Short mmCIF file of C-alpha atoms in Angstrom, two decimals:
data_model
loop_
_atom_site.label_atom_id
_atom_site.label_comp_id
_atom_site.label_asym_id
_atom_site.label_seq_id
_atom_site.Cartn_x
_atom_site.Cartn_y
_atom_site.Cartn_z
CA UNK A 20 0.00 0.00 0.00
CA UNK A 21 1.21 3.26 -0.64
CA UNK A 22 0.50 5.21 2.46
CA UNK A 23 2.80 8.29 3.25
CA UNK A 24 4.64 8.12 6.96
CA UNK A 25 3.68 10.57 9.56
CA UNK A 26 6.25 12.75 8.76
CA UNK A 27 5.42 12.97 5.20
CA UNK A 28 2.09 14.17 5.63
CA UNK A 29 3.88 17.01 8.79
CA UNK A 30 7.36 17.86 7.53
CA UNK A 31 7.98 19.17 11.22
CA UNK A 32 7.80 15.84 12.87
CA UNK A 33 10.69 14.75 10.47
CA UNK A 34 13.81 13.57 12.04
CA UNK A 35 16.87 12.48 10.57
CA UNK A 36 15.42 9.80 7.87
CA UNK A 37 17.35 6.29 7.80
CA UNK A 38 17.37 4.22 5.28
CA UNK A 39 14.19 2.15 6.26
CA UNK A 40 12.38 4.93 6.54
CA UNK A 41 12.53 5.86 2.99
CA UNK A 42 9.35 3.59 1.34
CA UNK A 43 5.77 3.67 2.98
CA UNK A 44 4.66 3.03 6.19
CA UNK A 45 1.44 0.33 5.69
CA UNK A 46 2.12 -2.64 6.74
CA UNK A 47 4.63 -1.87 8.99
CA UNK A 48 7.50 -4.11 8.02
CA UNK A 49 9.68 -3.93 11.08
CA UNK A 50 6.36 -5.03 13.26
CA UNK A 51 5.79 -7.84 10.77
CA UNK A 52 9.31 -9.06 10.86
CA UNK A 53 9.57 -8.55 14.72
CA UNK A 54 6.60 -10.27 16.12
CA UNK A 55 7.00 -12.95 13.21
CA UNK A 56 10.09 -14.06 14.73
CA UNK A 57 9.11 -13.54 17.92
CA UNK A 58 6.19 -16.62 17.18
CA UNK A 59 8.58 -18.53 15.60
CA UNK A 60 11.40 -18.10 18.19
CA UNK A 61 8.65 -18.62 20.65
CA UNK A 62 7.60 -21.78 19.46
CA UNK A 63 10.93 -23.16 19.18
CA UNK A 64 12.50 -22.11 22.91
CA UNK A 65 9.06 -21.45 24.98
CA UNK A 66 10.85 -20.91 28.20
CA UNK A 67 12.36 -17.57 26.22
CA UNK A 68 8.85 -16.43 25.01
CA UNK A 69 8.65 -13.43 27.37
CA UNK A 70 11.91 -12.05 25.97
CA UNK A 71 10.52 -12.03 22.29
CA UNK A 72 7.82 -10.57 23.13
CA UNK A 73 9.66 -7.83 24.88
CA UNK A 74 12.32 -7.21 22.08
CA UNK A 75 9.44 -6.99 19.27
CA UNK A 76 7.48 -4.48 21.75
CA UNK A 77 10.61 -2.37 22.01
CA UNK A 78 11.42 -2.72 18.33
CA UNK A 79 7.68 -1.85 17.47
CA UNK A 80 7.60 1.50 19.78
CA UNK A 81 11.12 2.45 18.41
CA UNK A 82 9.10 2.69 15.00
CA UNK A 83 6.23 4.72 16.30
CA UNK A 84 8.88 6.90 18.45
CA UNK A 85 10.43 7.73 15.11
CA UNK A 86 7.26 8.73 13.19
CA UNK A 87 8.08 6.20 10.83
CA UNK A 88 4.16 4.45 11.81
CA UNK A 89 0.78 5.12 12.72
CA UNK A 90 -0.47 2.56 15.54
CA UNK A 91 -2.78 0.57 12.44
CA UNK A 92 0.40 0.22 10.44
CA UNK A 93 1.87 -1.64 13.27
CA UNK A 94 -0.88 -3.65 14.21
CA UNK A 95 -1.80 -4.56 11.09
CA UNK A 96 2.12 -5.97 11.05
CA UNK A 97 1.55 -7.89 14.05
CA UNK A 98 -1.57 -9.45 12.38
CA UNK A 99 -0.04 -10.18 9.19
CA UNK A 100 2.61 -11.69 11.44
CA UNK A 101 0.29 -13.66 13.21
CA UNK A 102 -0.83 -15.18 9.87
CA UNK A 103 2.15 -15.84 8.68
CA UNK A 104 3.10 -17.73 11.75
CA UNK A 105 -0.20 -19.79 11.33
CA UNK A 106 0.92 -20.80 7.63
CA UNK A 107 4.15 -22.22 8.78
CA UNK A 108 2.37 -24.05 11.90
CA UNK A 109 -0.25 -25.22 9.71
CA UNK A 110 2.05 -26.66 6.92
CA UNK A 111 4.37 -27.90 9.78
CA UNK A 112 7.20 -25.56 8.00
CA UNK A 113 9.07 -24.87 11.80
CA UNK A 114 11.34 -27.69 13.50
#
């Protein structure tokens, strides 16, 4: 989708841009990635699962902090993650 970041649509908000800030902001890709692996890493060392979580929280705010997000870009990340994760569970793709 091609929906502007935050600080495209209020030039004053803009920080310094880095590079993955430069494409658009819906789905949030970092919030995919993060809670993706934070399933997956989940799944495979449970007693960890807390930690994940944490890290992809952090990682998820950092993006919102930065005005890189809006909160439906990230949770639709974290939903698209949590499909994702379902598709590998379902095909039995994680060992």
């Amino acid at each position: 989708f091609k929906r502007p970041r935050p600080f495209d649509l209020k030039p004053k908000l803009k920080d310094e841009v880095t590079d993955s800030m430069e494409g658009f902001a819906y789905p949030s890709g970092h919030s995919t990635t993060s809670y993706l692996l934070c399933y997956v890493l989940s799944e495979l060392y449970p007693k960890y699962k807390k930690d994940f979580e944490k890290i992809a929280e952090d990682i998820v705010f950092s993006r919102q902090m930065a005005k890189a997000h809006y909160p439906s870009d990230i949770k639709f990340g974290k939903k698209l993650a949590k499909s994702m994760f379902k598709h590998l569970t379902d095909n039995d793709l994680i060992h």
